[in-house]
Amino acid sequence: MKVAVVGATGLVGTEMLKVLAERNFPVTELLPVASEKSVGQEIEFQGQKYKVVSMDAAIAARPAVAIFSAGGGVSKEQAPRFAEVGTVVIDNSSAWRMDPTKKLVVPEINAKELTPADKIIANPNCSTIQMVLALHQLHAAFQIKRIVVSTYQSVTGTGKKAVDQLLEERAGQAASNPAYPHPIDLNVLPHIDVFEDNGYTREEMKMVRETQKILGDDTIQVTATAVRIPVMGGHSEAINVEFEQEFELDEVYRILRETDGVELVDDVARNQYPMPKDAHGKDAVLVGRLRRDESQPRTLNIWVVADNLRKGAATNAVQIAEAMLKMGLLTA
Ligand code: 2RA
């Protein structure tokens, strides 16, 4: 199967190539696409060297699927061009997520809603993916009423420039090309993406809007505080979730143990709880620190950690392609 990866040289794009190879996705011809200045640059995939190609060349090759992680502007402009030649686009930017005609997919939750008409599919925001994957079966059992979430997000969510800033500051140098308006080392920034008129950042509002769309329930109330921290391995989230129905903690543990893609790490007596260093490079969403909120009935506290480049982006996108292949929605 011809597969295009648009944004192939970025942090997420590189992870997408890694995941496609690790999961033996049936790639017969890879079309790595990056900026014009990268055309001709060589990349290695499954032991074979490929040259980066232009967007036009990739479209002309009519790949079965094009997985994008190249920013919203490029997706808005180029995804329809691929779709016009019959390519299925799976886009990791925010460009299509809230478009009512496009599906926003976490395969374990709603891949079954995909149809042959879906030619552009949106990959949710990393901080949303790990939260809804941890909560969706609890929602099915106890109906979520309200979520209060604080995130602790890795600099890899911003990209290579932010990783470089952290490493330079960590080495005692001033950042040569800072990604953030303030130092990130030994600091935290309650500022991810731009501020909206309501005082929330776009990252925080993504968690509100995308959660309601993915779980198919806009009565779910969500409020978020998204924070950048000097960490590499993944995003962490402290989630307080109020349900409509009463729950037993044992039932919550059972449901989480049986939730596809979730790994329970919860034994505080042995200092066992999810941490970014343990999530790094894994596809599982780690959950732990489960405890009843003793200040309010029908409410649970849960700590959720995941590698934002993997299940938060690359792996989720490749799993969408795998699900479509299985459903006969991708033609070789
Ligand atoms: C971030 N979730 O962490 C956003 C985009 N990757 O910066």
Short mmCIF file of C-alpha atoms and ligand atoms in Angstrom, two decimals:
data_model
loop_
_atom_site.label_atom_id
_atom_site.label_comp_id
_atom_site.label_asym_id
_atom_site.label_seq_id
_atom_site.Cartn_x
_atom_site.Cartn_y
_atom_site.Cartn_z
CA MET A 1 0.00 0.00 0.00
CA LYS A 2 1.27 3.47 -0.92
CA VAL A 3 1.44 5.57 2.25
CA ALA A 4 2.28 9.27 2.44
CA VAL A 5 3.52 10.80 5.69
CA VAL A 6 3.17 14.58 5.49
CA GLY A 7 5.49 16.30 7.96
CA ALA A 8 7.79 13.26 7.87
CA THR A 9 10.81 15.06 9.34
CA GLY A 10 9.09 16.59 12.40
CA LEU A 11 8.95 15.06 15.91
CA VAL A 12 5.50 13.51 15.33
CA GLY A 13 6.18 12.59 11.70
CA THR A 14 9.34 10.77 12.70
CA GLU A 15 7.35 8.91 15.37
CA MET A 16 4.72 8.03 12.76
CA LEU A 17 7.37 6.35 10.62
CA LYS A 18 8.65 4.48 13.67
CA VAL A 19 5.14 3.28 14.58
CA LEU A 20 4.27 2.27 10.98
CA ALA A 21 7.41 0.11 10.93
CA GLU A 22 6.96 -1.30 14.47
CA ARG A 23 3.37 -2.32 13.73
CA ASN A 24 4.25 -3.72 10.30
CA PHE A 25 1.64 -1.59 8.59
CA PRO A 26 1.54 -2.92 4.96
CA VAL A 27 3.55 -0.11 3.36
CA THR A 28 4.72 -1.11 -0.13
CA GLU A 29 5.79 2.41 -1.07
CA LEU A 30 6.47 5.28 1.34
CA LEU A 31 6.00 8.89 0.25
CA PRO A 32 7.70 11.10 2.87
CA VAL A 33 6.56 14.70 2.41
CA ALA A 34 8.14 17.71 4.10
CA SER A 35 8.81 21.37 3.33
CA GLU A 36 10.07 22.30 -0.14
CA LYS A 37 13.59 22.86 1.26
CA SER A 38 13.65 19.24 2.48
CA VAL A 39 12.72 17.73 -0.91
CA GLY A 40 15.42 15.25 -1.92
CA GLN A 41 16.58 14.74 1.69
CA GLU A 42 16.99 11.03 2.42
CA ILE A 43 15.20 9.24 5.24
CA GLU A 44 15.36 5.58 6.19
CA PHE A 45 12.26 3.42 6.62
CA GLN A 46 12.33 -0.33 7.26
CA GLY A 47 15.93 -0.51 6.12
CA GLN A 48 15.22 1.26 2.84
CA LYS A 49 16.24 4.79 1.88
CA TYR A 50 13.52 7.13 0.61
CA LYS A 51 13.84 10.66 -0.71
CA VAL A 52 11.52 13.35 0.65
CA VAL A 53 9.06 14.29 -2.10
CA SER A 54 7.00 17.41 -2.75
CA MET A 55 3.33 17.64 -1.85
CA ASP A 56 2.36 17.66 -5.56
CA ALA A 57 4.43 14.55 -6.27
CA ALA A 58 2.82 12.72 -3.35
CA ILE A 59 -0.70 13.67 -4.49
CA ALA A 60 0.10 12.60 -8.05
CA ALA A 61 1.19 9.19 -6.74
CA ARG A 62 -2.37 8.69 -5.37
CA PRO A 63 -1.44 7.00 -2.06
CA ALA A 64 -4.11 4.91 -0.32
CA VAL A 65 -3.59 6.89 2.87
CA ALA A 66 -1.81 10.11 3.85
CA ILE A 67 -1.03 10.65 7.53
CA PHE A 68 -0.49 14.31 8.27
CA SER A 69 1.35 16.11 11.05
CA ALA A 70 2.31 19.37 9.38
CA GLY A 71 0.22 22.04 11.09
CA GLY A 72 -3.30 23.24 10.56
CA GLY A 73 -2.59 25.53 7.62
CA VAL A 74 -0.97 22.82 5.52
CA SER A 75 -3.76 20.36 6.40
CA LYS A 76 -6.53 22.82 5.51
CA GLU A 77 -4.95 23.44 2.12
CA GLN A 78 -3.58 20.03 1.20
CA ALA A 79 -5.84 17.39 2.78
CA PRO A 80 -8.69 18.10 0.32
CA ARG A 81 -6.25 17.78 -2.60
CA PHE A 82 -5.32 14.26 -1.45
CA ALA A 83 -8.99 13.39 -0.81
CA GLU A 84 -9.87 14.50 -4.35
CA VAL A 85 -7.62 11.76 -5.80
CA GLY A 86 -9.17 9.14 -3.49
CA THR A 87 -6.58 9.20 -0.70
CA VAL A 88 -7.81 8.80 2.89
CA VAL A 89 -6.26 11.54 5.04
CA ILE A 90 -5.67 11.08 8.77
CA ASP A 91 -4.74 14.50 10.12
CA ASN A 92 -3.03 15.19 13.44
CA SER A 93 -3.57 18.97 13.33
CA SER A 94 -6.54 20.82 14.81
CA ALA A 95 -7.71 21.90 11.31
CA TRP A 96 -10.61 19.44 10.94
CA ARG A 97 -11.30 18.31 14.52
CA MET A 98 -14.36 20.46 15.15
CA ASP A 99 -15.64 20.34 11.55
CA PRO A 100 -19.13 18.78 11.90
CA THR A 101 -18.59 16.83 8.66
CA LYS A 102 -15.37 15.19 9.89
CA LYS A 103 -14.96 12.35 12.40
CA LEU A 104 -12.69 12.83 15.44
CA VAL A 105 -11.41 9.34 16.23
CA VAL A 106 -9.83 7.41 19.07
CA PRO A 107 -10.06 3.92 17.55
CA GLU A 108 -10.84 2.13 20.84
CA ILE A 109 -13.83 4.46 21.30
CA ASN A 110 -15.37 5.32 17.92
CA ALA A 111 -13.54 3.79 14.93
CA LYS A 112 -16.73 1.81 14.33
CA GLU A 113 -18.39 5.08 13.19
CA LEU A 114 -16.08 5.36 10.15
CA THR A 115 -17.64 4.83 6.69
CA PRO A 116 -16.43 4.87 3.05
CA ALA A 117 -17.54 8.52 2.90
CA ASP A 118 -14.86 9.52 5.43
CA LYS A 119 -11.92 10.79 3.39
CA ILE A 120 -10.49 13.24 5.95
CA ILE A 121 -10.37 11.95 9.54
CA ALA A 122 -9.15 14.05 12.47
CA ASN A 123 -6.73 12.74 15.08
CA PRO A 124 -7.63 14.36 18.44
CA ASN A 125 -5.27 16.51 20.50
CA CYS A 126 -2.82 14.45 22.56
CA SER A 127 -4.08 15.74 25.92
CA THR A 128 -7.65 14.80 24.91
CA ILE A 129 -6.78 11.30 23.64
CA GLN A 130 -5.26 10.07 26.89
CA MET A 131 -8.10 11.53 28.97
CA VAL A 132 -11.00 10.11 26.93
CA LEU A 133 -9.30 6.73 26.57
CA ALA A 134 -8.98 6.49 30.36
CA LEU A 135 -12.56 7.68 30.97
CA HIS A 136 -14.75 6.36 28.14
CA GLN A 137 -15.67 3.03 29.70
CA LEU A 138 -16.31 4.74 33.03
CA HIS A 139 -18.58 7.13 31.15
CA ALA A 140 -20.46 4.16 29.68
CA ALA A 141 -20.92 2.71 33.15
CA PHE A 142 -21.58 5.78 35.30
CA GLN A 143 -22.28 8.71 32.89
CA ILE A 144 -19.80 11.57 33.33
CA LYS A 145 -21.38 14.80 34.57
CA ARG A 146 -18.29 17.03 34.95
CA ILE A 147 -14.52 16.85 34.51
CA VAL A 148 -11.97 19.15 36.14
CA VAL A 149 -8.54 18.46 34.66
CA SER A 150 -5.07 19.95 35.16
CA THR A 151 -2.40 18.88 32.70
CA TYR A 152 1.39 18.71 33.05
CA GLN A 153 2.56 18.62 29.45
CA SER A 154 5.91 17.60 27.97
CA VAL A 155 7.92 20.06 25.89
CA THR A 156 7.82 17.49 23.06
CA GLY A 157 4.22 18.62 22.55
CA THR A 158 5.57 21.92 21.25
CA GLY A 159 8.23 20.38 19.04
CA LYS A 160 12.00 20.25 18.50
CA LYS A 161 12.54 23.97 19.20
CA ALA A 162 11.11 23.54 22.70
CA VAL A 163 13.17 20.42 23.38
CA ASP A 164 16.26 22.40 22.31
CA GLN A 165 15.28 25.29 24.63
CA LEU A 166 14.98 22.95 27.61
CA LEU A 167 18.29 21.21 26.89
CA GLU A 168 20.14 24.50 26.36
CA GLU A 169 18.73 25.97 29.60
CA ARG A 170 19.50 22.71 31.41
CA ALA A 171 23.11 23.06 30.17
CA GLY A 172 23.22 26.54 31.70
CA GLN A 173 22.98 28.38 28.37
CA ALA A 174 20.47 31.01 27.30
CA ALA A 175 18.09 29.49 24.75
CA SER A 176 19.38 30.29 21.24
CA ASN A 177 15.92 30.15 19.59
CA PRO A 178 13.31 29.99 22.41
CA ALA A 179 9.95 28.32 21.82
CA TYR A 180 8.40 29.88 24.92
CA PRO A 181 8.09 33.47 26.25
CA HIS A 182 9.74 32.39 29.52
CA PRO A 183 12.42 29.92 30.61
CA ILE A 184 11.02 26.39 30.83
CA ASP A 185 13.74 24.70 32.89
CA LEU A 186 12.98 24.72 36.66
CA ASN A 187 9.75 26.48 35.74
CA VAL A 188 6.17 25.73 34.62
CA LEU A 189 4.12 27.71 32.10
CA PRO A 190 0.29 27.83 32.44
CA HIS A 191 0.17 28.74 28.78
CA ILE A 192 -0.19 26.20 25.94
CA ASP A 193 -1.19 27.55 22.53
CA VAL A 194 -2.91 30.99 22.37
CA PHE A 195 -5.32 32.60 24.82
CA GLU A 196 -8.97 32.84 23.73
CA ASP A 197 -11.37 35.68 24.64
CA ASN A 198 -12.72 33.68 27.62
CA GLY A 199 -9.32 33.61 29.30
CA TYR A 200 -8.71 29.95 28.53
CA THR A 201 -5.96 28.77 26.19
CA ARG A 202 -6.82 26.98 22.96
CA GLU A 203 -5.29 23.81 24.45
CA GLU A 204 -7.73 23.99 27.35
CA MET A 205 -10.71 24.59 25.09
CA LYS A 206 -9.64 21.67 22.86
CA MET A 207 -10.03 19.39 25.88
CA VAL A 208 -13.56 20.71 26.42
CA ARG A 209 -14.79 20.62 22.83
CA GLU A 210 -13.02 17.45 21.67
CA THR A 211 -14.08 15.42 24.72
CA GLN A 212 -17.75 16.22 24.07
CA LYS A 213 -17.40 15.33 20.36
CA ILE A 214 -15.53 12.05 20.87
CA LEU A 215 -17.84 10.82 23.66
CA GLY A 216 -20.84 12.11 21.69
CA ASP A 217 -22.29 13.99 24.63
CA ASP A 218 -22.20 17.78 24.85
CA THR A 219 -23.83 17.68 28.29
CA ILE A 220 -20.46 16.63 29.70
CA GLN A 221 -19.04 19.69 31.46
CA VAL A 222 -15.25 20.07 31.24
CA THR A 223 -12.93 22.71 32.65
CA ALA A 224 -9.17 22.49 32.09
CA THR A 225 -5.89 24.11 33.06
CA ALA A 226 -3.10 23.14 30.66
CA VAL A 227 0.44 23.58 31.94
CA ARG A 228 3.81 23.10 30.22
CA ILE A 229 6.48 21.49 32.37
CA PRO A 230 10.18 20.73 31.79
CA VAL A 231 9.67 17.02 31.00
CA MET A 232 10.26 14.96 27.84
CA GLY A 233 8.55 11.57 28.19
CA GLY A 234 4.87 12.43 28.02
CA HIS A 235 1.86 14.32 29.30
CA SER A 236 0.40 13.84 32.79
CA GLU A 237 -3.12 14.77 33.86
CA ALA A 238 -4.79 15.11 37.25
CA ILE A 239 -8.46 14.42 36.54
CA ASN A 240 -11.38 14.93 38.90
CA VAL A 241 -14.48 13.37 37.37
CA GLU A 242 -18.03 13.59 38.72
CA PHE A 243 -20.51 10.95 37.57
CA GLU A 244 -24.29 10.95 37.42
CA GLN A 245 -24.37 7.43 38.96
CA GLU A 246 -22.78 6.17 42.18
CA PHE A 247 -19.79 3.85 41.71
CA GLU A 248 -17.78 1.35 43.74
CA LEU A 249 -13.99 1.77 43.54
CA ASP A 250 -13.57 -1.97 42.92
CA GLU A 251 -15.83 -1.65 39.87
CA VAL A 252 -13.75 1.29 38.62
CA TYR A 253 -10.57 -0.79 38.94
CA ARG A 254 -12.25 -3.71 37.08
CA ILE A 255 -13.45 -1.48 34.24
CA LEU A 256 -10.04 0.16 33.83
CA ARG A 257 -8.30 -3.23 33.82
CA GLU A 258 -10.61 -4.23 30.97
CA THR A 259 -10.26 -0.97 28.97
CA ASP A 260 -8.28 -1.53 25.75
CA GLY A 261 -5.15 0.63 25.63
CA VAL A 262 -5.15 1.41 29.36
CA GLU A 263 -2.55 0.07 31.82
CA LEU A 264 -3.25 0.29 35.54
CA VAL A 265 -0.19 1.38 37.57
CA ASP A 266 -1.55 1.85 41.07
CA ASP A 267 0.19 0.54 44.18
CA VAL A 268 1.13 3.52 46.34
CA ALA A 269 2.35 1.21 49.12
CA ARG A 270 5.18 0.34 46.72
CA ASN A 271 5.47 3.86 45.26
CA GLN A 272 3.90 2.58 42.03
CA TYR A 273 2.07 5.26 40.03
CA PRO A 274 2.24 6.51 36.40
CA MET A 275 5.19 8.75 35.48
CA PRO A 276 6.29 10.21 32.11
CA LYS A 277 9.62 8.37 32.30
CA ASP A 278 7.67 5.07 32.30
CA ALA A 279 5.19 6.14 29.60
CA HIS A 280 7.94 7.27 27.21
CA GLY A 281 8.05 5.12 24.07
CA LYS A 282 4.95 3.13 25.09
CA ASP A 283 1.49 3.19 23.48
CA ALA A 284 -0.45 2.44 26.66
CA VAL A 285 -2.23 5.13 28.64
CA LEU A 286 -1.09 4.65 32.24
CA VAL A 287 -3.66 5.31 35.00
CA GLY A 288 -3.19 5.34 38.75
CA ARG A 289 -3.64 7.26 42.03
CA LEU A 290 -7.29 6.22 41.92
CA ARG A 291 -9.21 7.54 44.91
CA ARG A 292 -12.67 8.76 45.73
CA ASP A 293 -13.03 12.55 46.00
CA GLU A 294 -14.05 12.74 49.67
CA SER A 295 -15.27 16.30 49.27
CA GLN A 296 -18.07 15.42 46.86
CA PRO A 297 -20.29 12.36 46.16
CA ARG A 298 -20.04 10.26 42.97
CA THR A 299 -16.63 11.81 42.19
CA LEU A 300 -13.28 10.15 41.41
CA ASN A 301 -9.68 11.41 41.24
CA ILE A 302 -7.47 9.70 38.66
CA TRP A 303 -3.92 10.37 37.41
CA VAL A 304 -3.32 9.66 33.71
CA VAL A 305 0.04 9.63 31.88
CA ALA A 306 0.85 8.87 28.22
CA ASP A 307 3.56 9.46 25.65
CA ASN A 308 2.05 12.39 23.73
CA LEU A 309 4.07 11.59 20.60
CA ARG A 310 2.80 7.99 20.53
CA LYS A 311 -0.76 7.29 21.70
CA GLY A 312 -1.18 11.05 21.82
CA ALA A 313 -0.42 11.40 18.11
CA ALA A 314 1.46 8.88 15.93
CA THR A 315 0.10 5.59 17.28
CA ASN A 316 -3.49 6.82 17.42
CA ALA A 317 -3.22 7.95 13.78
CA VAL A 318 -1.73 4.63 12.64
CA GLN A 319 -4.37 2.73 14.64
CA ILE A 320 -7.05 4.67 12.73
CA ALA A 321 -5.43 3.50 9.47
CA GLU A 322 -5.30 -0.08 10.81
CA ALA A 323 -8.96 0.05 11.79
CA MET A 324 -9.93 1.35 8.33
CA LEU A 325 -7.87 -1.39 6.68
CA LYS A 326 -9.67 -3.99 8.80
CA MET A 327 -13.04 -2.45 7.92
CA GLY A 328 -12.21 -2.55 4.21
CA LEU A 329 -12.18 1.25 4.04
CA LEU A 330 -8.61 1.45 2.72
CA THR A 331 -7.81 0.08 -0.72
CA ALA A 332 -4.22 -1.02 -1.33
C1 2RA B 1 0.97 20.42 23.00
N1 2RA B 1 -1.12 19.22 22.75
O1 2RA B 1 1.27 19.57 23.87
C2 2RA B 1 -0.27 20.26 22.17
C3 2RA B 1 0.04 19.99 20.73
N2 2RA B 1 0.85 18.86 20.54
O2 2RA B 1 1.66 21.41 22.73
#
